[in-house]
Amino acid sequence: MPALLILNGPNLNLLGTRQPEVYGSTTLQDVEAMCSAHAPDCMLSFFQSNSEGALVDAIHAAKGTQDGIILNAGAYTHTSIALHDAIASIELPAIEVHLSNVHARESFRHHSYLSPVVLGSVAGFGAQSYLMALDGMKAHLASRTK
Ligand code: CA2
């Protein structure tokens, strides 16, 4: 059974409570419950932090304990070389997730420091983005063990 870490970055703890027109009305707890229901064949761990260093630590801790990472780094996506380096260093497959279609928003959201070091990205499907990333990660891991 694959062990997957679902990591959420800054302000995502506010999901469902503010800006529902951008991020929907689903809370982070709802998203986590949807992931668990969608992937009963995976051992899921969840972590959210508003601190860049705590996210780096969680990525480091995933090495040797997890088979993959699904990551919504929030605004750190667009700023964090530290998260880029952390993902590059652990040699685990990672998928970048966004609730909103970042490419249809402000230009400062168009660049991701994470995109070069992840398997792929899913953006724009709200909470469904996480489920699509789970499917992609499961398919990727299954194809490696064949
Ligand atoms: O679309 C996404 O998932 C983002 O990663 C969300 C980030 C944003 O900075 C990225 O550009 C795209 C922001 C997360 C903030 O979430 C909030 C949720 C509710 C209320 C306020 C903020």
JSON list of C-alpha atoms and ligand atoms in Angstrom, two decimals:
[
{"chain": "A", "resi": 1, "resn": "MET", "atom": "CA", "xyz": [0.00, 0.00, 0.00]},
{"chain": "A", "resi": 2, "resn": "PRO", "atom": "CA", "xyz": [1.65, 3.28, -1.05]},
{"chain": "A", "resi": 3, "resn": "ALA", "atom": "CA", "xyz": [2.28, 5.82, 1.70]},
{"chain": "A", "resi": 4, "resn": "LEU", "atom": "CA", "xyz": [1.59, 9.35, 0.49]},
{"chain": "A", "resi": 5, "resn": "LEU", "atom": "CA", "xyz": [2.06, 12.69, 2.21]},
{"chain": "A", "resi": 6, "resn": "ILE", "atom": "CA", "xyz": [-0.43, 15.43, 1.37]},
{"chain": "A", "resi": 7, "resn": "LEU", "atom": "CA", "xyz": [1.22, 18.68, 2.23]},
{"chain": "A", "resi": 8, "resn": "ASN", "atom": "CA", "xyz": [-0.48, 22.08, 2.35]},
{"chain": "A", "resi": 9, "resn": "GLY", "atom": "CA", "xyz": [1.21, 25.43, 2.72]},
{"chain": "A", "resi": 10, "resn": "PRO", "atom": "CA", "xyz": [0.38, 28.93, 3.95]},
{"chain": "A", "resi": 11, "resn": "ASN", "atom": "CA", "xyz": [-3.19, 30.10, 4.45]},
{"chain": "A", "resi": 12, "resn": "LEU", "atom": "CA", "xyz": [-4.69, 26.85, 3.25]},
{"chain": "A", "resi": 13, "resn": "ASN", "atom": "CA", "xyz": [-5.90, 26.33, 6.83]},
{"chain": "A", "resi": 14, "resn": "LEU", "atom": "CA", "xyz": [-8.36, 29.15, 5.99]},
{"chain": "A", "resi": 15, "resn": "LEU", "atom": "CA", "xyz": [-9.91, 27.24, 3.11]},
{"chain": "A", "resi": 16, "resn": "GLY", "atom": "CA", "xyz": [-13.69, 27.38, 3.09]},
{"chain": "A", "resi": 17, "resn": "THR", "atom": "CA", "xyz": [-13.81, 30.32, 5.50]},
{"chain": "A", "resi": 18, "resn": "ARG", "atom": "CA", "xyz": [-12.77, 33.27, 3.25]},
{"chain": "A", "resi": 19, "resn": "GLN", "atom": "CA", "xyz": [-12.69, 34.09, -0.49]},
{"chain": "A", "resi": 20, "resn": "PRO", "atom": "CA", "xyz": [-15.10, 31.27, -1.46]},
{"chain": "A", "resi": 21, "resn": "GLU", "atom": "CA", "xyz": [-15.40, 32.90, -4.92]},
{"chain": "A", "resi": 22, "resn": "VAL", "atom": "CA", "xyz": [-11.74, 32.00, -5.56]},
{"chain": "A", "resi": 23, "resn": "TYR", "atom": "CA", "xyz": [-11.13, 28.87, -3.48]},
{"chain": "A", "resi": 24, "resn": "GLY", "atom": "CA", "xyz": [-14.61, 27.41, -2.98]},
{"chain": "A", "resi": 25, "resn": "SER", "atom": "CA", "xyz": [-16.40, 26.60, 0.26]},
{"chain": "A", "resi": 26, "resn": "THR", "atom": "CA", "xyz": [-14.72, 23.28, 0.95]},
{"chain": "A", "resi": 27, "resn": "THR", "atom": "CA", "xyz": [-12.56, 23.33, 4.09]},
{"chain": "A", "resi": 28, "resn": "LEU", "atom": "CA", "xyz": [-9.11, 21.77, 4.35]},
{"chain": "A", "resi": 29, "resn": "GLN", "atom": "CA", "xyz": [-10.63, 19.11, 6.60]},
{"chain": "A", "resi": 30, "resn": "ASP", "atom": "CA", "xyz": [-13.17, 18.37, 3.84]},
{"chain": "A", "resi": 31, "resn": "VAL", "atom": "CA", "xyz": [-10.35, 18.11, 1.27]},
{"chain": "A", "resi": 32, "resn": "GLU", "atom": "CA", "xyz": [-8.49, 15.66, 3.51]},
{"chain": "A", "resi": 33, "resn": "ALA", "atom": "CA", "xyz": [-11.65, 13.57, 4.02]},
{"chain": "A", "resi": 34, "resn": "MET", "atom": "CA", "xyz": [-12.24, 13.55, 0.24]},
{"chain": "A", "resi": 35, "resn": "CYS", "atom": "CA", "xyz": [-8.66, 12.32, -0.30]},
{"chain": "A", "resi": 36, "resn": "SER", "atom": "CA", "xyz": [-9.10, 9.55, 2.28]},
{"chain": "A", "resi": 37, "resn": "ALA", "atom": "CA", "xyz": [-12.38, 8.44, 0.68]},
{"chain": "A", "resi": 38, "resn": "HIS", "atom": "CA", "xyz": [-10.83, 8.57, -2.80]},
{"chain": "A", "resi": 39, "resn": "ALA", "atom": "CA", "xyz": [-7.73, 6.56, -1.97]},
{"chain": "A", "resi": 40, "resn": "PRO", "atom": "CA", "xyz": [-8.61, 3.85, 0.58]},
{"chain": "A", "resi": 41, "resn": "ASP", "atom": "CA", "xyz": [-5.81, 1.79, -0.99]},
{"chain": "A", "resi": 42, "resn": "CYS", "atom": "CA", "xyz": [-3.18, 4.34, 0.12]},
{"chain": "A", "resi": 43, "resn": "MET", "atom": "CA", "xyz": [-1.85, 5.22, 3.55]},
{"chain": "A", "resi": 44, "resn": "LEU", "atom": "CA", "xyz": [-2.33, 8.98, 3.60]},
{"chain": "A", "resi": 45, "resn": "SER", "atom": "CA", "xyz": [-0.66, 11.44, 5.97]},
{"chain": "A", "resi": 46, "resn": "PHE", "atom": "CA", "xyz": [-1.66, 15.09, 6.08]},
{"chain": "A", "resi": 47, "resn": "PHE", "atom": "CA", "xyz": [0.31, 18.13, 7.16]},
{"chain": "A", "resi": 48, "resn": "GLN", "atom": "CA", "xyz": [-0.36, 21.87, 6.83]},
{"chain": "A", "resi": 49, "resn": "SER", "atom": "CA", "xyz": [1.92, 24.68, 7.90]},
{"chain": "A", "resi": 50, "resn": "ASN", "atom": "CA", "xyz": [2.15, 28.41, 7.35]},
{"chain": "A", "resi": 51, "resn": "SER", "atom": "CA", "xyz": [5.93, 28.22, 7.86]},
{"chain": "A", "resi": 52, "resn": "GLU", "atom": "CA", "xyz": [8.34, 27.58, 5.01]},
{"chain": "A", "resi": 53, "resn": "GLY", "atom": "CA", "xyz": [10.86, 25.84, 7.30]},
{"chain": "A", "resi": 54, "resn": "ALA", "atom": "CA", "xyz": [8.24, 23.47, 8.69]},
{"chain": "A", "resi": 55, "resn": "LEU", "atom": "CA", "xyz": [7.30, 22.49, 5.13]},
{"chain": "A", "resi": 56, "resn": "VAL", "atom": "CA", "xyz": [10.98, 21.90, 4.29]},
{"chain": "A", "resi": 57, "resn": "ASP", "atom": "CA", "xyz": [11.28, 19.72, 7.42]},
{"chain": "A", "resi": 58, "resn": "ALA", "atom": "CA", "xyz": [8.17, 17.73, 6.45]},
{"chain": "A", "resi": 59, "resn": "ILE", "atom": "CA", "xyz": [9.59, 17.13, 2.96]},
{"chain": "A", "resi": 60, "resn": "HIS", "atom": "CA", "xyz": [12.90, 15.92, 4.44]},
{"chain": "A", "resi": 61, "resn": "ALA", "atom": "CA", "xyz": [11.06, 13.63, 6.88]},
{"chain": "A", "resi": 62, "resn": "ALA", "atom": "CA", "xyz": [9.16, 12.06, 3.96]},
{"chain": "A", "resi": 63, "resn": "LYS", "atom": "CA", "xyz": [12.36, 10.49, 2.64]},
{"chain": "A", "resi": 64, "resn": "GLY", "atom": "CA", "xyz": [12.37, 6.87, 3.76]},
{"chain": "A", "resi": 65, "resn": "THR", "atom": "CA", "xyz": [8.86, 7.03, 5.24]},
{"chain": "A", "resi": 66, "resn": "GLN", "atom": "CA", "xyz": [6.69, 7.99, 2.25]},
{"chain": "A", "resi": 67, "resn": "ASP", "atom": "CA", "xyz": [6.40, 6.82, -1.36]},
{"chain": "A", "resi": 68, "resn": "GLY", "atom": "CA", "xyz": [5.32, 10.18, -2.73]},
{"chain": "A", "resi": 69, "resn": "ILE", "atom": "CA", "xyz": [4.23, 13.72, -1.94]},
{"chain": "A", "resi": 70, "resn": "ILE", "atom": "CA", "xyz": [1.24, 15.73, -3.13]},
{"chain": "A", "resi": 71, "resn": "LEU", "atom": "CA", "xyz": [1.93, 19.36, -2.42]},
{"chain": "A", "resi": 72, "resn": "ASN", "atom": "CA", "xyz": [-0.04, 22.58, -2.50]},
{"chain": "A", "resi": 73, "resn": "ALA", "atom": "CA", "xyz": [2.65, 25.01, -1.40]},
{"chain": "A", "resi": 74, "resn": "GLY", "atom": "CA", "xyz": [0.29, 27.99, -1.64]},
{"chain": "A", "resi": 75, "resn": "ALA", "atom": "CA", "xyz": [2.09, 31.27, -2.23]},
{"chain": "A", "resi": 76, "resn": "TYR", "atom": "CA", "xyz": [5.49, 29.61, -1.54]},
{"chain": "A", "resi": 77, "resn": "THR", "atom": "CA", "xyz": [5.03, 27.97, -4.94]},
{"chain": "A", "resi": 78, "resn": "HIS", "atom": "CA", "xyz": [5.93, 31.30, -6.50]},
{"chain": "A", "resi": 79, "resn": "THR", "atom": "CA", "xyz": [8.73, 32.32, -4.13]},
{"chain": "A", "resi": 80, "resn": "SER", "atom": "CA", "xyz": [10.48, 29.38, -2.53]},
{"chain": "A", "resi": 81, "resn": "ILE", "atom": "CA", "xyz": [13.84, 28.14, -3.74]},
{"chain": "A", "resi": 82, "resn": "ALA", "atom": "CA", "xyz": [14.03, 26.33, -0.36]},
{"chain": "A", "resi": 83, "resn": "LEU", "atom": "CA", "xyz": [11.02, 24.16, -1.25]},
{"chain": "A", "resi": 84, "resn": "HIS", "atom": "CA", "xyz": [12.44, 23.58, -4.74]},
{"chain": "A", "resi": 85, "resn": "ASP", "atom": "CA", "xyz": [15.71, 22.38, -3.21]},
{"chain": "A", "resi": 86, "resn": "ALA", "atom": "CA", "xyz": [13.96, 20.23, -0.59]},
{"chain": "A", "resi": 87, "resn": "ILE", "atom": "CA", "xyz": [11.90, 18.39, -3.20]},
{"chain": "A", "resi": 88, "resn": "ALA", "atom": "CA", "xyz": [14.91, 17.98, -5.48]},
{"chain": "A", "resi": 89, "resn": "SER", "atom": "CA", "xyz": [16.96, 16.55, -2.60]},
{"chain": "A", "resi": 90, "resn": "ILE", "atom": "CA", "xyz": [14.68, 13.72, -1.43]},
{"chain": "A", "resi": 91, "resn": "GLU", "atom": "CA", "xyz": [14.37, 11.76, -4.69]},
{"chain": "A", "resi": 92, "resn": "LEU", "atom": "CA", "xyz": [10.68, 11.01, -4.10]},
{"chain": "A", "resi": 93, "resn": "PRO", "atom": "CA", "xyz": [7.99, 11.63, -6.72]},
{"chain": "A", "resi": 94, "resn": "ALA", "atom": "CA", "xyz": [6.01, 14.79, -5.99]},
{"chain": "A", "resi": 95, "resn": "ILE", "atom": "CA", "xyz": [2.96, 16.33, -7.66]},
{"chain": "A", "resi": 96, "resn": "GLU", "atom": "CA", "xyz": [2.12, 20.03, -7.41]},
{"chain": "A", "resi": 97, "resn": "VAL", "atom": "CA", "xyz": [-1.53, 20.87, -6.81]},
{"chain": "A", "resi": 98, "resn": "HIS", "atom": "CA", "xyz": [-3.49, 24.11, -6.97]},
{"chain": "A", "resi": 99, "resn": "LEU", "atom": "CA", "xyz": [-7.16, 24.70, -6.31]},
{"chain": "A", "resi": 100, "resn": "SER", "atom": "CA", "xyz": [-7.31, 27.66, -8.65]},
{"chain": "A", "resi": 101, "resn": "ASN", "atom": "CA", "xyz": [-6.09, 27.96, -12.23]},
{"chain": "A", "resi": 102, "resn": "VAL", "atom": "CA", "xyz": [-2.96, 29.91, -11.35]},
{"chain": "A", "resi": 103, "resn": "HIS", "atom": "CA", "xyz": [-2.26, 30.60, -15.06]},
{"chain": "A", "resi": 104, "resn": "ALA", "atom": "CA", "xyz": [-5.54, 32.49, -15.40]},
{"chain": "A", "resi": 105, "resn": "ARG", "atom": "CA", "xyz": [-4.74, 34.73, -12.42]},
{"chain": "A", "resi": 106, "resn": "GLU", "atom": "CA", "xyz": [-2.17, 37.48, -11.67]},
{"chain": "A", "resi": 107, "resn": "SER", "atom": "CA", "xyz": [1.14, 37.12, -13.53]},
{"chain": "A", "resi": 108, "resn": "PHE", "atom": "CA", "xyz": [3.05, 36.62, -10.26]},
{"chain": "A", "resi": 109, "resn": "ARG", "atom": "CA", "xyz": [1.22, 33.29, -9.90]},
{"chain": "A", "resi": 110, "resn": "HIS", "atom": "CA", "xyz": [2.31, 32.06, -13.33]},
{"chain": "A", "resi": 111, "resn": "HIS", "atom": "CA", "xyz": [5.79, 31.03, -12.27]},
{"chain": "A", "resi": 112, "resn": "SER", "atom": "CA", "xyz": [6.35, 28.02, -10.03]},
{"chain": "A", "resi": 113, "resn": "TYR", "atom": "CA", "xyz": [9.69, 27.20, -8.43]},
{"chain": "A", "resi": 114, "resn": "LEU", "atom": "CA", "xyz": [8.33, 23.68, -7.89]},
{"chain": "A", "resi": 115, "resn": "SER", "atom": "CA", "xyz": [7.35, 22.76, -11.45]},
{"chain": "A", "resi": 116, "resn": "PRO", "atom": "CA", "xyz": [10.90, 21.80, -12.54]},
{"chain": "A", "resi": 117, "resn": "VAL", "atom": "CA", "xyz": [11.26, 19.27, -9.70]},
{"chain": "A", "resi": 118, "resn": "VAL", "atom": "CA", "xyz": [7.82, 17.61, -9.66]},
{"chain": "A", "resi": 119, "resn": "LEU", "atom": "CA", "xyz": [6.36, 14.85, -11.81]},
{"chain": "A", "resi": 120, "resn": "GLY", "atom": "CA", "xyz": [3.57, 17.15, -12.93]},
{"chain": "A", "resi": 121, "resn": "SER", "atom": "CA", "xyz": [1.02, 19.72, -11.83]},
{"chain": "A", "resi": 122, "resn": "VAL", "atom": "CA", "xyz": [-2.77, 19.86, -11.48]},
{"chain": "A", "resi": 123, "resn": "ALA", "atom": "CA", "xyz": [-4.42, 23.26, -11.20]},
{"chain": "A", "resi": 124, "resn": "GLY", "atom": "CA", "xyz": [-7.87, 24.77, -11.50]},
{"chain": "A", "resi": 125, "resn": "PHE", "atom": "CA", "xyz": [-10.21, 21.98, -10.41]},
{"chain": "A", "resi": 126, "resn": "GLY", "atom": "CA", "xyz": [-10.79, 23.03, -6.81]},
{"chain": "A", "resi": 127, "resn": "ALA", "atom": "CA", "xyz": [-10.65, 20.16, -4.33]},
{"chain": "A", "resi": 128, "resn": "GLN", "atom": "CA", "xyz": [-10.81, 17.74, -7.28]},
{"chain": "A", "resi": 129, "resn": "SER", "atom": "CA", "xyz": [-7.24, 18.78, -8.14]},
{"chain": "A", "resi": 130, "resn": "TYR", "atom": "CA", "xyz": [-6.06, 16.74, -5.13]},
{"chain": "A", "resi": 131, "resn": "LEU", "atom": "CA", "xyz": [-7.98, 13.66, -6.26]},
{"chain": "A", "resi": 132, "resn": "MET", "atom": "CA", "xyz": [-6.58, 13.94, -9.78]},
{"chain": "A", "resi": 133, "resn": "ALA", "atom": "CA", "xyz": [-3.09, 14.21, -8.31]},
{"chain": "A", "resi": 134, "resn": "LEU", "atom": "CA", "xyz": [-3.74, 11.11, -6.19]},
{"chain": "A", "resi": 135, "resn": "ASP", "atom": "CA", "xyz": [-4.77, 9.18, -9.31]},
{"chain": "A", "resi": 136, "resn": "GLY", "atom": "CA", "xyz": [-1.66, 10.39, -11.13]},
{"chain": "A", "resi": 137, "resn": "MET", "atom": "CA", "xyz": [0.61, 9.43, -8.24]},
{"chain": "A", "resi": 138, "resn": "LYS", "atom": "CA", "xyz": [-0.97, 5.99, -7.91]},
{"chain": "A", "resi": 139, "resn": "ALA", "atom": "CA", "xyz": [-0.58, 5.34, -11.65]},
{"chain": "A", "resi": 140, "resn": "HIS", "atom": "CA", "xyz": [3.02, 6.51, -11.54]},
{"chain": "A", "resi": 141, "resn": "LEU", "atom": "CA", "xyz": [3.92, 4.28, -8.58]},
{"chain": "A", "resi": 142, "resn": "ALA", "atom": "CA", "xyz": [2.11, 1.28, -10.09]},
{"chain": "A", "resi": 143, "resn": "SER", "atom": "CA", "xyz": [3.94, 1.67, -13.40]},
{"chain": "A", "resi": 144, "resn": "ARG", "atom": "CA", "xyz": [7.29, 1.65, -11.56]},
{"chain": "A", "resi": 145, "resn": "THR", "atom": "CA", "xyz": [6.62, -1.64, -9.75]},
{"chain": "A", "resi": 146, "resn": "LYS", "atom": "CA", "xyz": [5.55, -3.56, -12.87]},
{"chain": "B", "resi": 1, "resn": "CA2", "atom": "O1", "xyz": [-4.82, 27.80, -6.02]},
{"chain": "B", "resi": 1, "resn": "CA2", "atom": "C1", "xyz": [-4.11, 27.39, -5.11]},
{"chain": "B", "resi": 1, "resn": "CA2", "atom": "O2", "xyz": [-4.26, 26.29, -4.58]},
{"chain": "B", "resi": 1, "resn": "CA2", "atom": "C2", "xyz": [-3.00, 28.29, -4.55]},
{"chain": "B", "resi": 1, "resn": "CA2", "atom": "O3", "xyz": [-1.89, 27.45, -4.23]},
{"chain": "B", "resi": 1, "resn": "CA2", "atom": "C3", "xyz": [-3.57, 28.93, -3.32]},
{"chain": "B", "resi": 1, "resn": "CA2", "atom": "C4", "xyz": [-2.62, 29.96, -2.70]},
{"chain": "B", "resi": 1, "resn": "CA2", "atom": "C5", "xyz": [-2.15, 30.97, -3.75]},
{"chain": "B", "resi": 1, "resn": "CA2", "atom": "O4", "xyz": [-1.20, 31.85, -3.18]},
{"chain": "B", "resi": 1, "resn": "CA2", "atom": "C6", "xyz": [-1.54, 30.27, -4.95]},
{"chain": "B", "resi": 1, "resn": "CA2", "atom": "O5", "xyz": [-1.17, 31.24, -5.89]},
{"chain": "B", "resi": 1, "resn": "CA2", "atom": "C7", "xyz": [-2.54, 29.32, -5.57]},
{"chain": "B", "resi": 1, "resn": "CA2", "atom": "C8", "xyz": [-3.33, 30.74, -1.59]},
{"chain": "B", "resi": 1, "resn": "CA2", "atom": "C9", "xyz": [-3.92, 29.90, -0.55]},
{"chain": "B", "resi": 1, "resn": "CA2", "atom": "C10", "xyz": [-4.74, 30.81, 0.32]},
{"chain": "B", "resi": 1, "resn": "CA2", "atom": "O6", "xyz": [-5.89, 30.12, 0.67]},
{"chain": "B", "resi": 1, "resn": "CA2", "atom": "C11", "xyz": [-6.89, 30.88, 1.20]},
{"chain": "B", "resi": 1, "resn": "CA2", "atom": "C12", "xyz": [-8.06, 30.20, 1.43]},
{"chain": "B", "resi": 1, "resn": "CA2", "atom": "C13", "xyz": [-9.11, 30.86, 1.96]},
{"chain": "B", "resi": 1, "resn": "CA2", "atom": "C14", "xyz": [-9.01, 32.21, 2.26]},
{"chain": "B", "resi": 1, "resn": "CA2", "atom": "C15", "xyz": [-7.85, 32.87, 2.03]},
{"chain": "B", "resi": 1, "resn": "CA2", "atom": "C16", "xyz": [-6.77, 32.20, 1.51]}
]
